[in-house]
Coordinates of C-alpha atoms and ligand atoms in Angstrom, one line a residue:
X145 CA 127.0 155.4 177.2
X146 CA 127.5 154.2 173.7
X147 CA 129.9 151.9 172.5
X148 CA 131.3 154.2 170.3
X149 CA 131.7 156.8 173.3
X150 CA 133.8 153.7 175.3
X151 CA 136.2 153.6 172.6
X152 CA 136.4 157.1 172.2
X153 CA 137.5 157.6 176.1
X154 CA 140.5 154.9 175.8
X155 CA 141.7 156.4 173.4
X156 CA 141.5 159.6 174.8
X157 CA 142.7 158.3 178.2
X158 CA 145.4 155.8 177.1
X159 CA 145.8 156.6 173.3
X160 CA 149.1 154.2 173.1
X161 CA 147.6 151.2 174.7
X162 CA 147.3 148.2 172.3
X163 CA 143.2 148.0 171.0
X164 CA 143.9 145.2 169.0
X165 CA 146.5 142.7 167.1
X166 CA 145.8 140.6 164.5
X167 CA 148.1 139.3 161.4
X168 CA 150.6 140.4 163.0
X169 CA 150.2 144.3 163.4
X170 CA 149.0 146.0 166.5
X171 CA 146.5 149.1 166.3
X172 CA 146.8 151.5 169.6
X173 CA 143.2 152.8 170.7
X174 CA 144.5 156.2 169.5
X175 CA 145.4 154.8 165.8
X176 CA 142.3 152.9 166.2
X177 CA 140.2 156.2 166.6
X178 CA 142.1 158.2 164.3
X179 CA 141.9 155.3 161.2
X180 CA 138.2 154.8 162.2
X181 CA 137.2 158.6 162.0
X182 CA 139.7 158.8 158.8
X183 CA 137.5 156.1 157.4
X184 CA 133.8 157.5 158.3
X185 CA 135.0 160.9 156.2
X186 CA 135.5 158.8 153.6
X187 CA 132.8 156.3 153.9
X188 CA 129.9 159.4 154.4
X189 CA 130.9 159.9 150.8
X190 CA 129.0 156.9 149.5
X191 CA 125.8 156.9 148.7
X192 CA 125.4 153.0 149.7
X193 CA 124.1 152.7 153.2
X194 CA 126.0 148.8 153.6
X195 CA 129.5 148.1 153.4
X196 CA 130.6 144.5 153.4
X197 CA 133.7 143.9 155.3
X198 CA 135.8 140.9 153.9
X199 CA 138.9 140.5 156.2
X200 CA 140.5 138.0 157.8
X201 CA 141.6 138.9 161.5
X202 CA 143.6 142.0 159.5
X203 CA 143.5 145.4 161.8
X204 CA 141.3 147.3 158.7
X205 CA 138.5 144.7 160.0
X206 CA 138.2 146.4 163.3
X207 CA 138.8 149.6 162.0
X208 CA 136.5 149.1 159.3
X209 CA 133.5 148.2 161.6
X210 CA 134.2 151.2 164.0
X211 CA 134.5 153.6 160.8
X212 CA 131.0 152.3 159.6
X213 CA 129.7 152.6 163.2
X214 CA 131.0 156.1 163.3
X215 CA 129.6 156.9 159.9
X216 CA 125.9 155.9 160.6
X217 CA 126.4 152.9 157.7
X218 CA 125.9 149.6 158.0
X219 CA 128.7 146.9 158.1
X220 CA 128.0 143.2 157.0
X221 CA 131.7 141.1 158.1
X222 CA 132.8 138.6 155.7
X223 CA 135.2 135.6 155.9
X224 CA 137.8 136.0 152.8
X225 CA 137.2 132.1 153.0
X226 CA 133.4 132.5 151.7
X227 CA 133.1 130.1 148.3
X228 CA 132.9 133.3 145.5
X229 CA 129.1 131.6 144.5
X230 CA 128.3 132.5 148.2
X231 CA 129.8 136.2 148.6
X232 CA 127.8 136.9 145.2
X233 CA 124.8 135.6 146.6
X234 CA 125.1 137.6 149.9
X235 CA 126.5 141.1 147.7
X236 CA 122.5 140.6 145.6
X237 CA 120.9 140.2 149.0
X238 CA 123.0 143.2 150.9
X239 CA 122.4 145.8 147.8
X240 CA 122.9 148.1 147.4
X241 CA 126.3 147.9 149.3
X242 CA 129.6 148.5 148.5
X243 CA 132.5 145.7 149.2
X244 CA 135.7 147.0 151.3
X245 CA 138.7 144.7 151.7
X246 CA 141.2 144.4 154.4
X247 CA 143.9 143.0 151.7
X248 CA 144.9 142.9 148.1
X249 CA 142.8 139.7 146.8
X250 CA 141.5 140.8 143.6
X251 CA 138.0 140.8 143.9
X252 CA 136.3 143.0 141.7
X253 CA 134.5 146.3 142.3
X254 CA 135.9 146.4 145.4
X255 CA 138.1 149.2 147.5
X256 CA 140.7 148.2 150.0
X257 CA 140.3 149.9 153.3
X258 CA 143.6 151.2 153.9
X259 CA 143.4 153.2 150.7
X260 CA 140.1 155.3 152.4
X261 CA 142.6 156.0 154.8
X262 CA 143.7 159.9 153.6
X263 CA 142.9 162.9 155.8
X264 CA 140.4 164.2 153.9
X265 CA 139.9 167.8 153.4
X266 CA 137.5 169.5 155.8
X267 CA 134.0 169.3 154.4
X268 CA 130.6 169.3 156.0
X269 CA 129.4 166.2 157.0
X270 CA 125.9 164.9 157.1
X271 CA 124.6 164.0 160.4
X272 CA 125.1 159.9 160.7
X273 CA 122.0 158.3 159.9
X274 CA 121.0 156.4 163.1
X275 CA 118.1 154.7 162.3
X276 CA 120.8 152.3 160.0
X277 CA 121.4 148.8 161.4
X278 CA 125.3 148.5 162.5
X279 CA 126.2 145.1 161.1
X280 CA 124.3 142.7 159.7
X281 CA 125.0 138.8 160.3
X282 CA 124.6 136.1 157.6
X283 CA 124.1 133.0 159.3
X284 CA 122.5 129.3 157.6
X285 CA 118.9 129.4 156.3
X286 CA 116.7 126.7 156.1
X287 CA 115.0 127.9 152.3
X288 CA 118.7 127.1 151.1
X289 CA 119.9 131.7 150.8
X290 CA 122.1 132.9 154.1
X291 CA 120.0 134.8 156.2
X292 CA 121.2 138.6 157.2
X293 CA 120.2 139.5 160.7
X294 CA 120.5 143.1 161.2
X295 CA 121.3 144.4 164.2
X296 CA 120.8 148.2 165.9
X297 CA 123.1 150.2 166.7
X298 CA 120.0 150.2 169.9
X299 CA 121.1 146.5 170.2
X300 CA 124.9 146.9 169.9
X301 CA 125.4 149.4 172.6
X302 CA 123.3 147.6 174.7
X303 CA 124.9 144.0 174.6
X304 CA 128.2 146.1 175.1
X305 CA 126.9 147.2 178.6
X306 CA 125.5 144.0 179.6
X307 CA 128.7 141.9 178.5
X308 CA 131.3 144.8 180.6
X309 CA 129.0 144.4 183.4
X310 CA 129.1 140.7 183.7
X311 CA 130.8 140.4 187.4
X312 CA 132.6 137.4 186.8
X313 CA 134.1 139.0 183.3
X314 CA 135.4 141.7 185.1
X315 CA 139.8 142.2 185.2
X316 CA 141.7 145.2 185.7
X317 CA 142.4 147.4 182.6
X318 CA 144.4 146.6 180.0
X319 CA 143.9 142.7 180.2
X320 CA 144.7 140.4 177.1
X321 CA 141.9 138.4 175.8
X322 CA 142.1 135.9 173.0
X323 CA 139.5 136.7 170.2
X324 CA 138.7 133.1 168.1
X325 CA 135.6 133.6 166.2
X326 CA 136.1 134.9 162.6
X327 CA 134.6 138.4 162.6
X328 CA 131.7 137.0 160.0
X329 CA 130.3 134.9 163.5
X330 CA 128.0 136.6 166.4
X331 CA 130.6 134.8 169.1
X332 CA 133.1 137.7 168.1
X333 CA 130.8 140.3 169.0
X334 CA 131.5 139.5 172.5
X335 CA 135.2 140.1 172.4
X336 CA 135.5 143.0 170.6
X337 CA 133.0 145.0 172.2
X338 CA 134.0 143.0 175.7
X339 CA 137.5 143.8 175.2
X340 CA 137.2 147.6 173.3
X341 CA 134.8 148.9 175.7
X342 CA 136.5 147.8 178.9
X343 CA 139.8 148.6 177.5
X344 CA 141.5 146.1 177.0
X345 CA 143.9 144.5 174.0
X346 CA 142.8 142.2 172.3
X347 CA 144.5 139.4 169.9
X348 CA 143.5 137.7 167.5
X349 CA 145.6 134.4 166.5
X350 CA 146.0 133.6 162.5
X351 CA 143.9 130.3 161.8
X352 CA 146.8 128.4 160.9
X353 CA 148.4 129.3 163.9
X354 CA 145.9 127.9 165.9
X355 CA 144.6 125.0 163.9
X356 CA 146.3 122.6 166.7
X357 CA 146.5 122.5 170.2
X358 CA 150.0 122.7 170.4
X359 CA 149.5 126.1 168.5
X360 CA 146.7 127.3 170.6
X361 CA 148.9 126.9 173.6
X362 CA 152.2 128.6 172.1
X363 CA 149.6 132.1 170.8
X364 CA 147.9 131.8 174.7
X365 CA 151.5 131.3 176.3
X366 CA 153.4 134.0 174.0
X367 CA 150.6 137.1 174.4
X368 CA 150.1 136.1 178.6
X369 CA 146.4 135.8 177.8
X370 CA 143.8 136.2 180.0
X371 CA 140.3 135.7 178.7
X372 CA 139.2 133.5 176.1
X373 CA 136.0 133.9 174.3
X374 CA 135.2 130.8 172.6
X375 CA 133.0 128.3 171.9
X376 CA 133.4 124.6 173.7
X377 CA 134.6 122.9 170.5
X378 CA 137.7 125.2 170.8
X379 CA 137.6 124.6 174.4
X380 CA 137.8 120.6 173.9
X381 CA 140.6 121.2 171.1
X382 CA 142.7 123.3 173.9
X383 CA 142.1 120.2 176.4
X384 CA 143.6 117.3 173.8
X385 CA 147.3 119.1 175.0
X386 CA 148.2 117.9 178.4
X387 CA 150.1 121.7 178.9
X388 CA 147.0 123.4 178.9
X389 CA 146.6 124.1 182.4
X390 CA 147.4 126.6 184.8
X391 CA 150.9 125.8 185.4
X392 CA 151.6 126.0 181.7
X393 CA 149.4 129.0 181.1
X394 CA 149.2 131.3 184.3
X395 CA 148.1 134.1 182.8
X396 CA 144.4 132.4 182.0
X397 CA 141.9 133.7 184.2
X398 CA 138.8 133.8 182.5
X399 CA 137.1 131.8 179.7
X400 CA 133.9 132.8 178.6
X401 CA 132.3 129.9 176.3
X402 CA 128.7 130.2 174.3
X403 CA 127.5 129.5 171.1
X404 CA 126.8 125.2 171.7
X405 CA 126.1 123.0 174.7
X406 CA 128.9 123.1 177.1
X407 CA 129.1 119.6 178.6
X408 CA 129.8 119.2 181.9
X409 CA 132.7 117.0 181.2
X410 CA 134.3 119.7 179.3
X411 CA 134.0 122.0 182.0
X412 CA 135.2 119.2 184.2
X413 CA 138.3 118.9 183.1
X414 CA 138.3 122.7 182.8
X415 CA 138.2 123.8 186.2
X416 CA 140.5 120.4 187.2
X417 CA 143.5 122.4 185.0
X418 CA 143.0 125.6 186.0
X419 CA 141.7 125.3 189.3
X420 CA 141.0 129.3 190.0
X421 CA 139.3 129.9 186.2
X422 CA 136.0 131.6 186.3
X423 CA 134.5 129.6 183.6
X424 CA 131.1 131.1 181.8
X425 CA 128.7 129.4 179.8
X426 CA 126.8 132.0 177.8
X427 CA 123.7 131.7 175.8
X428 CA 122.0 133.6 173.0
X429 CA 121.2 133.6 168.9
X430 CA 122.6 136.1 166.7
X431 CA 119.1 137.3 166.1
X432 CA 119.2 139.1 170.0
X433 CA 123.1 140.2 169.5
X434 CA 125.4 137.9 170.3
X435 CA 124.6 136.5 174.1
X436 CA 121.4 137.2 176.4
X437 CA 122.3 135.7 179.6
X438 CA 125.6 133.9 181.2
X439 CA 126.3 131.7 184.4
X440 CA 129.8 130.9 186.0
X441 CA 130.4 127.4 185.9
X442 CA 131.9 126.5 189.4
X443 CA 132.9 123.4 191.0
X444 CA 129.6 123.8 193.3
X445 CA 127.5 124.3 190.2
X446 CA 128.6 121.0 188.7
X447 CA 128.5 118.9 191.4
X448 CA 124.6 120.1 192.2
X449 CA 123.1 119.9 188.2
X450 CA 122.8 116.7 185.8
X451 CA 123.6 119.5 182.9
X452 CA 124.6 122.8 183.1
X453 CA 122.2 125.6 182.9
X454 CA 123.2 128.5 180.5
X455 CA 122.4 131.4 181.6
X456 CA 120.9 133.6 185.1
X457 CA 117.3 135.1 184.7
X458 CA 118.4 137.9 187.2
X459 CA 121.0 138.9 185.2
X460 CA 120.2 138.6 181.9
X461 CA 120.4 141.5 179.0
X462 CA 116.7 140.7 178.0
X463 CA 113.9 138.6 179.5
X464 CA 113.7 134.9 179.0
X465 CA 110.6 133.1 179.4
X466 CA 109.3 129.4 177.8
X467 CA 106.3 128.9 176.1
X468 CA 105.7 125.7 174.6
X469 CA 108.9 124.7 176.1
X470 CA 110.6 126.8 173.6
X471 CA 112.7 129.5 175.1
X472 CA 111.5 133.0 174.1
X473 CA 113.6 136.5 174.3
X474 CA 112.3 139.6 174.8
X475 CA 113.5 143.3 174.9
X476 CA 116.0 145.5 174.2
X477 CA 118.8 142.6 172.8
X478 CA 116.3 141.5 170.2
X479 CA 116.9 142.3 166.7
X480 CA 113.9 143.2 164.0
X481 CA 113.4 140.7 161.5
X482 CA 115.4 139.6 159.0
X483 CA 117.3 141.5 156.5
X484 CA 114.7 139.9 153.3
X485 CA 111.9 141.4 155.3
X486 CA 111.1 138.2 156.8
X487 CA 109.9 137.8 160.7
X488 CA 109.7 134.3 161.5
X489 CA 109.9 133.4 165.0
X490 CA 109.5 137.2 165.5
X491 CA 106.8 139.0 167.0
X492 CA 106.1 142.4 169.2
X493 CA 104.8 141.8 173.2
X494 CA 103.4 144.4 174.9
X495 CA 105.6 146.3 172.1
X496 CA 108.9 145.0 172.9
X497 CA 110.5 142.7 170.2
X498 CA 110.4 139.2 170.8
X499 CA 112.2 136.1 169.2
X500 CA 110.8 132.8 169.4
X501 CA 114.4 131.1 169.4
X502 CA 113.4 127.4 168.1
X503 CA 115.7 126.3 171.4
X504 CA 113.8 124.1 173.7
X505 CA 114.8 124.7 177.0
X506 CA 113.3 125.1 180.6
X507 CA 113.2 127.8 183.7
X508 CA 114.2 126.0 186.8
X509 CA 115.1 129.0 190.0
X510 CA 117.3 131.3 188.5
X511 CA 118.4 129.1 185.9
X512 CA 117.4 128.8 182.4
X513 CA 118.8 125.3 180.7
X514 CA 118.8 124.6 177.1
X515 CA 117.7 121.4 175.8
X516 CA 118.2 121.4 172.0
X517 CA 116.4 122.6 169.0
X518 CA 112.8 121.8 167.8
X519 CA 114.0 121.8 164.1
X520 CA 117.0 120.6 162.3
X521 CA 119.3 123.6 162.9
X522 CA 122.4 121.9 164.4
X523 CA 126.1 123.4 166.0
X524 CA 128.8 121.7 164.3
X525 CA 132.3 122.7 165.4
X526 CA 130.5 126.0 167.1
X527 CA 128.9 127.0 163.2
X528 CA 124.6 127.1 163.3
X529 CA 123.8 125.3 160.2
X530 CA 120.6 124.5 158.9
X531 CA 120.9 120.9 157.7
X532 CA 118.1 122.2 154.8
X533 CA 119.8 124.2 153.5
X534 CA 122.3 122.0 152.9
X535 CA 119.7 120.2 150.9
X536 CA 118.5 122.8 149.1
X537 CA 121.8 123.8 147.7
X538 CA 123.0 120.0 146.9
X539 CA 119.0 120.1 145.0
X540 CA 120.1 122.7 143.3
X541 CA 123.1 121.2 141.6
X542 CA 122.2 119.9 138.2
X543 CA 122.0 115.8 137.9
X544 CA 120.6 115.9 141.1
X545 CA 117.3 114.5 141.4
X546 CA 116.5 114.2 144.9
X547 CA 118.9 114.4 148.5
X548 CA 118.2 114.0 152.0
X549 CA 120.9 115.2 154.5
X550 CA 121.1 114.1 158.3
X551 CA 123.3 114.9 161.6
X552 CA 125.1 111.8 163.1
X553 CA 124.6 112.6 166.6
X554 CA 126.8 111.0 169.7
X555 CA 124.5 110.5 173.1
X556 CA 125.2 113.3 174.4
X557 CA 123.1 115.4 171.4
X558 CA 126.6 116.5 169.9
X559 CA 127.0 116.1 166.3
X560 CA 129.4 113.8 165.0
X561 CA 128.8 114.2 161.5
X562 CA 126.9 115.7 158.5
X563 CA 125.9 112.8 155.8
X564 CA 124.0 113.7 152.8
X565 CA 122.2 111.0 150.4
X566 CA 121.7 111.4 147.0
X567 CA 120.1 110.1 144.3
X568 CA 121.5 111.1 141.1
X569 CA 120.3 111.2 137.4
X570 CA 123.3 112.4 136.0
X571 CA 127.2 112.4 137.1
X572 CA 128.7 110.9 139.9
X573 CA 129.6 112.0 144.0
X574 CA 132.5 112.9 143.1
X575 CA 131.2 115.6 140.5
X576 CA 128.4 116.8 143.1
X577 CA 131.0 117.4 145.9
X578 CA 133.3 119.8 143.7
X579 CA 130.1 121.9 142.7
X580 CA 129.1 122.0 146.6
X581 CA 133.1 123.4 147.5
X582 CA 132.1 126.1 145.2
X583 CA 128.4 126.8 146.8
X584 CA 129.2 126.3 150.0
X585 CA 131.1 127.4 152.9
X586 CA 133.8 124.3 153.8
X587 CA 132.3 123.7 156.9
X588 CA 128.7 123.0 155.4
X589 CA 130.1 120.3 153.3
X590 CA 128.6 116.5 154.1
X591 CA 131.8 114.6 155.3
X592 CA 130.1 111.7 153.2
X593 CA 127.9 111.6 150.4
X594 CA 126.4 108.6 150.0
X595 CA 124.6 107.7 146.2
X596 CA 121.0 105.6 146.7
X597 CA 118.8 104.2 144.1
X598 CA 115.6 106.4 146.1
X599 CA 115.5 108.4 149.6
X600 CA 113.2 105.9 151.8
X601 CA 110.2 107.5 152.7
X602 CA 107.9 106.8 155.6
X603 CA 104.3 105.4 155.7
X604 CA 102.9 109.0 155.6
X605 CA 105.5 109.6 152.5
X606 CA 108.3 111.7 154.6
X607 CA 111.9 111.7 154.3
X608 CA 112.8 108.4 156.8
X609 CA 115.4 110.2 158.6
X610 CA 115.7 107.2 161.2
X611 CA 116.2 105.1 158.7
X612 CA 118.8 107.4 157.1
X613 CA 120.9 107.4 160.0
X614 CA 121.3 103.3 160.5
X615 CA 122.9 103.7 156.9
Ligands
AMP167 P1 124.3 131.6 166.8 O1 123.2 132.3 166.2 O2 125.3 131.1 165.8 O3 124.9 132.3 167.9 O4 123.6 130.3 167.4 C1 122.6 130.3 168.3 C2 122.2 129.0 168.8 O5 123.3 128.3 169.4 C3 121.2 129.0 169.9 O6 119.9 129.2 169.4 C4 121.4 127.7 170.6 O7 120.8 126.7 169.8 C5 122.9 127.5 170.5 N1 123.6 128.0 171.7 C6 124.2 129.1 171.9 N2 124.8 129.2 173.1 C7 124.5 128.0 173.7 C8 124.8 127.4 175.0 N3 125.5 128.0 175.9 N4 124.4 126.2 175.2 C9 123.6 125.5 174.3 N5 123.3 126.0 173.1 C10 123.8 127.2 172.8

């Protein structure tokens, strides 16, 4: 079955049953399916194969990306946060696309969802083209552009099956899980097809709302929830509050974490406040849709490994392997190459695609662990950045004449902070920094900036990174 088909049965079977809430208006599963059909008439109309979607956690999102899905076309989610330099550069890299809104910003050339919306008049519509991608992902590149991933509809449908047929993901229908990710990040593809397909209702929290743990607490405790599909930074956030535990929040029966390491002190404390949890570390790049494999995280599980594993090999939506001691995906979940035409780190095997995923990592039994990256791609707060990129885009800036930028790391491989150094031939940090807040997305900015007379090099004439980091 296809996700689209999953969708179309709740709403046939319990058309007033609450799809999704978000900004503070709830969409049924029947006004979900109505909208989204509403929308594909209107979007077949278009010539342009691509729509971006820029939305916040506004109900024309999720209708948006089910209309494009319906319609054969492409969608490409964006985060209304996105600096303007960065939405133009994805809008040149998507065309030719057209840009739908969720809300009334201003931004030109664009049309707002809700106004495509109209029954249109019966007219023959042309059969969806299936061979389009369904969304496409921008995530850091190293060469200093966002990279789109593209991902099939092929893909899409089957990540849905593998993530509603994860055991220990399993609740009766309609639970209420707890969407976090913004729609623009691969983590939320696990919620919303997770929570659509199995039908259940699914909520998504305004990012004020949940900026603190104390707010995080009131959202879980108001809507009862019952899953949580996050990433462990959110996870730690939730465990500063000494009310998030299972007395507090008895609702809570599932959390299903992926996207960074999760530490085994994280999970620790976890399962300590909500003693009958079924915790679940997933694992996966956005390049093979959103998760490949999973593992619960019991009490057992912790006690016997020194770190926790991230995934099951007999379960798994595509096969894992190691080669070089970099873990390697292959099958059905991987995607086919970037959206420039590029295919690092991708290849076909026997003639199944396969992603070389940069993660270092080992097969022990049925486990696969992950043991961090063999480049300088880092998780900070649960975003993938590519520290180069970073330094492309501050080499970019005019007065800048060369930059280096580094991770501060604690022991535990977890990134502390992003530093960049700089040496400058014209204007000051200050200057730099307000160029970067329009080139960059907030969370890519270096919490320091630090101006040098020259970047110290190594023997062989390298950037001395070591050396960068006892600054
Ligand atoms: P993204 O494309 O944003 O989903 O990021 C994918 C990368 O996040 C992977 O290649 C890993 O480096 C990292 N990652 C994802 N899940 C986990 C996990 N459970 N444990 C450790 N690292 C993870």
């Amino acid at each position: 079955m296809q996700l689209i088909d999953w969708i179309h049965a709740w709403a046939k079977t319990a058309p007033n049953r609450t799809a999704y809430t978000g900004e503070g208006r709830s969409l049924s599963y029947g006004a979900l399916w109505t909208d989204a059909v509403r929308l594909s008439a209107a979007l077949r109309q278009f010539p342009e194969s691509r729509f971006l979607l820029r939305g916040g956690k506004a109900p024309e999102m999720v209708v948006g990306m089910l209309g494009c899905l319906l319609a054969g076309k492409t969608y490409v989610p964006i985060s209304p946060e996105l600096p303007a330099a960065r939405l133009e550069r994805i809008l040149e890299l998507t065309t030719p696309c057209k840009l739908l809104t969720a809300d009334s910003s201003r931004i030109p050339d664009s049309i707002l969802i809700s106004a495509l919306l109209e029954p249109l008049p019966a007219a023959e519509e042309p059969a969806a083209p299936e061979n389009q991608p369904a969304y496409i992902i921008f995530t850091s590149g190293s060469t200093g552009t966002p990279k789109g991933v593209p991902i099939s509809r092929r893909n899409l449908d089957h990540f849905a099956k593998w993530i509603c047929g994860l055991e220990s993901m399993r609740l009766p229908a309609p639970a209420r899980v707890m969407n976090t990710a913004a729609f623009s990040f691969d983590l939320s593809v696990a919620d919303l097809c997770y929570s659509l397909c199995s039908g259940h209702s699914l909520y998504a929290p305004e990012k004020d709302r949940v900026a603190d743990p104390a707010g995080i607490l009131d959202f879980m405790g108001t809507n009862r929830i019952e899953t949580v599909v996050c990433t462990p930074t959110f996870l730690k956030l939730c465990l500063l509050d000494p009310g998030f535990r299972a007395a507090q929040l008895c609702d809570l029966q599932v959390v299903y974490s992926c996207g960074e390491p999760l530490e085994k002190k994280t999970a620790g404390k976890l399962l300590e406040r909500f003693p009958a949890l079924r915790l679940i570390n997933a694992y996966g790049p956005t390049e093979a849709t959103s998760a490949v494999c999973a593992v619960q995280v019991t009490r057992e599980l912790l006690a016997k490994h020194d770190s926790l594993p991230v995934g099951k090999i007999d379960n798994a939506a595509c096969r894992l392997s190691i080669d070089r001691d970099e873990i390697i995906l292959t099958g059905e979940s991987v995607f086919s190459g970037y959206l420039d035409g590029n295919t690092q780190g991708w290849y076909l095997e026997n003639g199944q695609a396969t992603f070389r995923t940069g993660d270092l990592g080992s097969i022990e039994g049925n486990y696969l662990y992950c043991k961090g990256r063999r480049d300088r791609q880092i998780k900070w707060k649960g975003y993938r950045i590519e520290l180069d990129e970073i330094e492309q885009t501050i080499l970019s800036i005019p007065g800048v004449e060369n930059c280096a930028v580094i991770a501060k790391k604690t022991e535990t491989d977890t990134v502390r902070l992003i530093k960049a150094f700089v040496v400058l031939q014209s204007g000051n940090v200050d200057l730099l920094r307000s160029n970067l807040i329009r080139l960059l997305p907030d969370y890519m900015i270096p919490k320091s900036i630090t101006e040098l007379q020259e970047i110290p090099t190594t023997e062989n004439g390298k950037t001395d990174r070591k050396r960068l980091e006892s600054l």
